[in-house]
Short mmCIF file of C-alpha atoms in Angstrom, two decimals:
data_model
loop_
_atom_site.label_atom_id
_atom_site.label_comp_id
_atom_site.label_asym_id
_atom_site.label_seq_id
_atom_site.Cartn_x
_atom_site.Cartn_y
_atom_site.Cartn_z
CA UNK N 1 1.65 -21.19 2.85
CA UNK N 2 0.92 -19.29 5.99
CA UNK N 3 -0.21 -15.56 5.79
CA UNK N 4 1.90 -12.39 6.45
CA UNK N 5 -0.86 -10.40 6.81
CA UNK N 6 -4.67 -11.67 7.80
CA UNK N 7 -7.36 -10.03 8.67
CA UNK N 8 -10.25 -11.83 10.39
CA UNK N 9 -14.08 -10.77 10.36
CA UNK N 10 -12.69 -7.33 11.11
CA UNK N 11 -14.77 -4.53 12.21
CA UNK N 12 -13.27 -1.30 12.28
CA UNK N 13 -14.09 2.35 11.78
CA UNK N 14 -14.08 5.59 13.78
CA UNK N 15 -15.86 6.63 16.97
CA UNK N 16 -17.43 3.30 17.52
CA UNK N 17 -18.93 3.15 14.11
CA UNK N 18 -18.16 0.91 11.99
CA UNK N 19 -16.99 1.61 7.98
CA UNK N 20 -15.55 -1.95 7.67
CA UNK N 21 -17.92 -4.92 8.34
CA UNK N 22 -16.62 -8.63 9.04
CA UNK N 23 -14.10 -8.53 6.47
CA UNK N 24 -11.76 -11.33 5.88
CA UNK N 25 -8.50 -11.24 3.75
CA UNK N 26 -5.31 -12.77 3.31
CA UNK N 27 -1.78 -11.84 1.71
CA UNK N 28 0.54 -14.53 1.50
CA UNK N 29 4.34 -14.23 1.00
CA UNK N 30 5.43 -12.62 -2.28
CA UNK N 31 2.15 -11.89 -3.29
CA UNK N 32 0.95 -8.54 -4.96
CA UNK N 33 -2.88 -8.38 -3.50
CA UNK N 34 -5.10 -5.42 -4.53
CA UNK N 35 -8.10 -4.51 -2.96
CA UNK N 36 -10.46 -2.54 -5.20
CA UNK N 37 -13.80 -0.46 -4.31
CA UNK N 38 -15.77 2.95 -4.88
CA UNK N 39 -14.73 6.09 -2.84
CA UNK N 40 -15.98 5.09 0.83
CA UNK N 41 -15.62 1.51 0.67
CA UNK N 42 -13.36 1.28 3.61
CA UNK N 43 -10.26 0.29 1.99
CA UNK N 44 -8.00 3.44 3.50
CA UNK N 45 -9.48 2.37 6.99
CA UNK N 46 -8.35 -1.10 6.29
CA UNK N 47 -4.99 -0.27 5.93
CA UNK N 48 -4.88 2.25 8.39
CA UNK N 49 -5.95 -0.10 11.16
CA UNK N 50 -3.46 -3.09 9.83
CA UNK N 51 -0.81 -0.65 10.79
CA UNK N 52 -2.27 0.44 14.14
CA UNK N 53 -3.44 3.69 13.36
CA UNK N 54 -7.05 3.11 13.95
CA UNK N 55 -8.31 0.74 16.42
CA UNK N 56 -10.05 -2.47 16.05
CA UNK N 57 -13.99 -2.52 17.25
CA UNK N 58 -14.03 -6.08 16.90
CA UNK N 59 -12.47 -9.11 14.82
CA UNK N 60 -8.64 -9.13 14.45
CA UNK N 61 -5.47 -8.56 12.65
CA UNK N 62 -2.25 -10.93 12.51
CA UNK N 63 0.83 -9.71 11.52
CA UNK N 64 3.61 -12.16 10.85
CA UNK N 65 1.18 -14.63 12.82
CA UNK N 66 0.26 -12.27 15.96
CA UNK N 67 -2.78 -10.40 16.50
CA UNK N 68 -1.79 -6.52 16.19
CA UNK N 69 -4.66 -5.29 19.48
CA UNK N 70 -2.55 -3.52 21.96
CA UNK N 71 -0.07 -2.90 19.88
CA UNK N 72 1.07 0.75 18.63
CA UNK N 73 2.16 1.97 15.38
CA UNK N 74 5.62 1.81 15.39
CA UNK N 75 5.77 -1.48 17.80
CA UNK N 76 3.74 -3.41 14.55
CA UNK N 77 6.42 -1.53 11.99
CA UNK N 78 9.48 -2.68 13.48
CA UNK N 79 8.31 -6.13 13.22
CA UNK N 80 8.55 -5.27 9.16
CA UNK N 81 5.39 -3.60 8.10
CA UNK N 82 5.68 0.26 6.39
CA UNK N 83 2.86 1.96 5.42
CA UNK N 84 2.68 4.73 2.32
CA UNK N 85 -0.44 6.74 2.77
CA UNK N 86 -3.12 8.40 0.82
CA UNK N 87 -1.19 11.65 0.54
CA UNK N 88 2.38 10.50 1.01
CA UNK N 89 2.60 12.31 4.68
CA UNK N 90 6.06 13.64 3.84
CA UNK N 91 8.00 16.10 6.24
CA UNK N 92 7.40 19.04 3.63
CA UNK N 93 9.97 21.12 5.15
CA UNK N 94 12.81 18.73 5.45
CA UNK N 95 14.97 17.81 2.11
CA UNK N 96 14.60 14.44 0.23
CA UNK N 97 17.38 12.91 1.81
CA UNK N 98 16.45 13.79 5.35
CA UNK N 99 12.87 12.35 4.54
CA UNK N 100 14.58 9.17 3.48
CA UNK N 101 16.63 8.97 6.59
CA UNK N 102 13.34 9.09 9.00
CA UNK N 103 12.61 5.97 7.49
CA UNK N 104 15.47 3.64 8.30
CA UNK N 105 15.27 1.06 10.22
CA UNK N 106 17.31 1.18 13.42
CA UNK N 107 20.64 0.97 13.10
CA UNK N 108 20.79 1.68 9.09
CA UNK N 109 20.51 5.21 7.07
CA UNK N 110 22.02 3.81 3.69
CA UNK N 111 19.92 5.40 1.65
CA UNK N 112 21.64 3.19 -1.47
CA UNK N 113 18.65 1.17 -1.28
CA UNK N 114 15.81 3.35 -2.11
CA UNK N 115 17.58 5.15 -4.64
CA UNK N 116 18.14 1.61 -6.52
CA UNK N 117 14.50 1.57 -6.80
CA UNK N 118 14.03 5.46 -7.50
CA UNK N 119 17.49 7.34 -9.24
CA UNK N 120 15.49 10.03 -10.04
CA UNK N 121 15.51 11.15 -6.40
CA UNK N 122 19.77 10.92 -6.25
CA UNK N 123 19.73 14.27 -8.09
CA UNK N 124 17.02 16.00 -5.54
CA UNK N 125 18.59 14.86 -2.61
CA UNK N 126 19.26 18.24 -0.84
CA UNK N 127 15.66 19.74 -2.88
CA UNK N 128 13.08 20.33 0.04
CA UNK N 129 9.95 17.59 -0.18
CA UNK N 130 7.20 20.59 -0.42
CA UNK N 131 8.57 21.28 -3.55
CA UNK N 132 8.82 18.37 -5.61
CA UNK N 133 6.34 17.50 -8.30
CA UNK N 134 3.45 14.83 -7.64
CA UNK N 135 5.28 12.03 -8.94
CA UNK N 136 8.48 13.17 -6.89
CA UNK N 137 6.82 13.09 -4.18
CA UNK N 138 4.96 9.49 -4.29
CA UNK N 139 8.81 8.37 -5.05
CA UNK N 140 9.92 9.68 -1.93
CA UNK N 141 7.00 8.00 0.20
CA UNK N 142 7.84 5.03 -1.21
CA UNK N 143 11.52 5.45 -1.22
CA UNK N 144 11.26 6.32 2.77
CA UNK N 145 9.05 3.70 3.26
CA UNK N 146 11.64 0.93 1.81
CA UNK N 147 14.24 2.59 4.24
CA UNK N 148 12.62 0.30 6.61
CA UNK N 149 13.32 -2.66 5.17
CA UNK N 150 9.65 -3.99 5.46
CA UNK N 151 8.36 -7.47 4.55
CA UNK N 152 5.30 -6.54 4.14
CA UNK N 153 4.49 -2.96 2.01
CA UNK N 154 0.64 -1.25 2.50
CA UNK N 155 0.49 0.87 -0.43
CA UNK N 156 -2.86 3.54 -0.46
CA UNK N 157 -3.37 4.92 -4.06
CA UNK N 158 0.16 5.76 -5.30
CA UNK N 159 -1.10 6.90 -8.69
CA UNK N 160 -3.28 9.33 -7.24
CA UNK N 161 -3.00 12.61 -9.14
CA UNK N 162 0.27 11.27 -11.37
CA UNK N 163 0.36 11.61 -14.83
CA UNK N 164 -0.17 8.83 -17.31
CA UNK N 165 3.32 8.44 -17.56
CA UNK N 166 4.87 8.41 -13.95
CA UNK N 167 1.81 5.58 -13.02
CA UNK N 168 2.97 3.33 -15.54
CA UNK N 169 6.67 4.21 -14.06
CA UNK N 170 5.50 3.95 -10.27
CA UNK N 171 3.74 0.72 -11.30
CA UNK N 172 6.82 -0.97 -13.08
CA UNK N 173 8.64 -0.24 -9.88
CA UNK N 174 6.01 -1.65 -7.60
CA UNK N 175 6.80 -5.02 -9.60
CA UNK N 176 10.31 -4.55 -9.00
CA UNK N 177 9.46 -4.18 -5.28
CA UNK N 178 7.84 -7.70 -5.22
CA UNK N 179 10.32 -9.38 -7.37
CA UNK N 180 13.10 -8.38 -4.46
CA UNK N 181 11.06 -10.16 -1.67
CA UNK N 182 8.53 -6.95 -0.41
CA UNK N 183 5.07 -8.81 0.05
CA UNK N 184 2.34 -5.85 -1.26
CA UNK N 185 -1.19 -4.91 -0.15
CA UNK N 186 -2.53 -2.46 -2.90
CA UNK N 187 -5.10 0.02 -2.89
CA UNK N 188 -5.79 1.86 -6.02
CA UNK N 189 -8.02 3.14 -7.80
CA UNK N 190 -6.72 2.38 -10.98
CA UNK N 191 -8.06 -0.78 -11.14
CA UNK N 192 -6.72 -1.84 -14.36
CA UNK N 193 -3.39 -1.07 -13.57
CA UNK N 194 -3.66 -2.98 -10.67
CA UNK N 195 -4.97 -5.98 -11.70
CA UNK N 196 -2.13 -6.14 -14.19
CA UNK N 197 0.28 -6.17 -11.43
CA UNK N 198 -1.82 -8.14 -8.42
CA UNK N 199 -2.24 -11.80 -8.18
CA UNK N 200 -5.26 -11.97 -5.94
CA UNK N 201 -7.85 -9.23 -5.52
CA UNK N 202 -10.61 -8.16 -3.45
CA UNK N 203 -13.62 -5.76 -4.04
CA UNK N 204 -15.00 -3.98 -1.10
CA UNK N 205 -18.24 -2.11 -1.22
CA UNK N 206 -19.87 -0.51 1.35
CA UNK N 207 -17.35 -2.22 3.90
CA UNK N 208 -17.83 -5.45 2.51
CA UNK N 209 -16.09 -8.21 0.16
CA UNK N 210 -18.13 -8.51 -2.75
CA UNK N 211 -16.05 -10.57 -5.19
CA UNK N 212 -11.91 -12.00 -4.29
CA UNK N 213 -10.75 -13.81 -7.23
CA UNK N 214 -7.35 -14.08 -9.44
CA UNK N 215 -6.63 -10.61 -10.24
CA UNK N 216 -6.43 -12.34 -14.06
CA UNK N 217 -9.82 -13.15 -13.30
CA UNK N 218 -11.16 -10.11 -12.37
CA UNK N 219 -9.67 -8.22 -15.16
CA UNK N 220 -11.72 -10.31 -17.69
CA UNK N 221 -14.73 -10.41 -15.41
CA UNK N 222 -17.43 -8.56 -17.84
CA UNK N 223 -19.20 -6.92 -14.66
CA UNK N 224 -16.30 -5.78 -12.86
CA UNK N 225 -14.77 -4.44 -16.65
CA UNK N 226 -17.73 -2.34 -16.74
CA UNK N 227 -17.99 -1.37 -13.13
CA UNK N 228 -13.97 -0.54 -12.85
CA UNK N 229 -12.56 -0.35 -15.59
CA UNK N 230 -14.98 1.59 -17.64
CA UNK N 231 -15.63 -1.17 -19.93
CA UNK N 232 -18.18 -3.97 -20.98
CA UNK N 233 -17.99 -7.31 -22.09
CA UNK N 234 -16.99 -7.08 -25.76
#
């Protein structure tokens, strides 16, 4: 099965320096993948240069099968690959459904869609982004980001700052997202929520892979329980 997304000995950080080191991963179609690591790692960088946003020092990228070098932003995302950022980077001033209407793909701004995945938003639709809760908010990102119809989704820490409730909600619907066809990269630092959810995951440190097994695997691995998950072997 040939990769959506694969990244080859990939060096990439900012101002010539490097924060990722010869890193190698793979997502394959209708996989969940998570990739795991402490604060600094590199995994935001990782995604942001898989969608074009930060440029590669050296190694590569493929997309779909072709390298992404040379290529902008929006030229890799209408080939099918949206983006949800650490920090949602909505249009605070706009309403919900204006936000969800930036993200359609050409042609299309049925927002029927995302509000499949996310009702809750159907009754905030005219509510301004910058002032919906936390959890409101990471619905919208996502919501806009499935406007695009992607193949592939990069997802950067979508439980950040949610309550214990609206993860295990935002989590349920990432599986729904996979189940309909959307091929996931993960990063989050809720590790045990997403190893539930991945099927393969990596563990960067320091800007390297240090362990890529079966996310099943992982999430009985005794040193990675105690490491992430804030348990031992028992």
């Amino acid at each position: 099965m040939s990769a959506l997304l694969e990244i080859k000995d990939l060096n990439t950080g900012y101002n010539g320096v490097s924060v990722v080191r010869g890193l190698n991963l793979t997502v394959k179609p209708g996989e969940v993948v998570a990739l795991l690591g402490p604060n600094g790692a590199g995994k935001t960088t990782t995604l942001l240069t898989a969608s074009g946003l930060v440029p590669i020092i050296s190694g590569d990228i493929e997309v779909f099968g072709k390298s992404i070098k040379g290529r902008r932003p929006h030229m890799i995302a209408r080939e099918g690959l949206a983006h949800v950022p650490e920090g949602r980077a909505l249009f605070y001033q706009l309403t919900v459904a204006e936000n969800l209407k930036l993200g359609a793909a050409k042609g299309s701004a049925d927002i029927k869609k995302a509000l499949g995945y996310f009702p809750a938003l159907e009754a905030i639709l005219d509510r301004r982004a910058g002032l919906l809760s936390g959890g409101e908010q990471q619905m919208l990102a996502m919501g806009r980001a499935l406007m695009a119809r992607p193949k592939v989704l990069l997802l950067d820490e979508p439980s950040m700052g949610l309550a214990p409730q609206m993860i295990a909600n935002i989590f349920r619907i990432i599986t729904e997202i996979n189940k309909q066809g959307v091929t996931i990269l993960l990063v989050e630092q809720n590790a045990q929520q997403a190893l539930q959810r991945a099927h393969r995951a990596y563990i960067l440190e320091t800007g390297n892979v240090t362990k890529e097994a079966k996310a099943s695997d992982l999430l009985n691995d005794p040193a990675v329980r105690e490491a992430y998950l804030g348990t031992g072997a028992h």
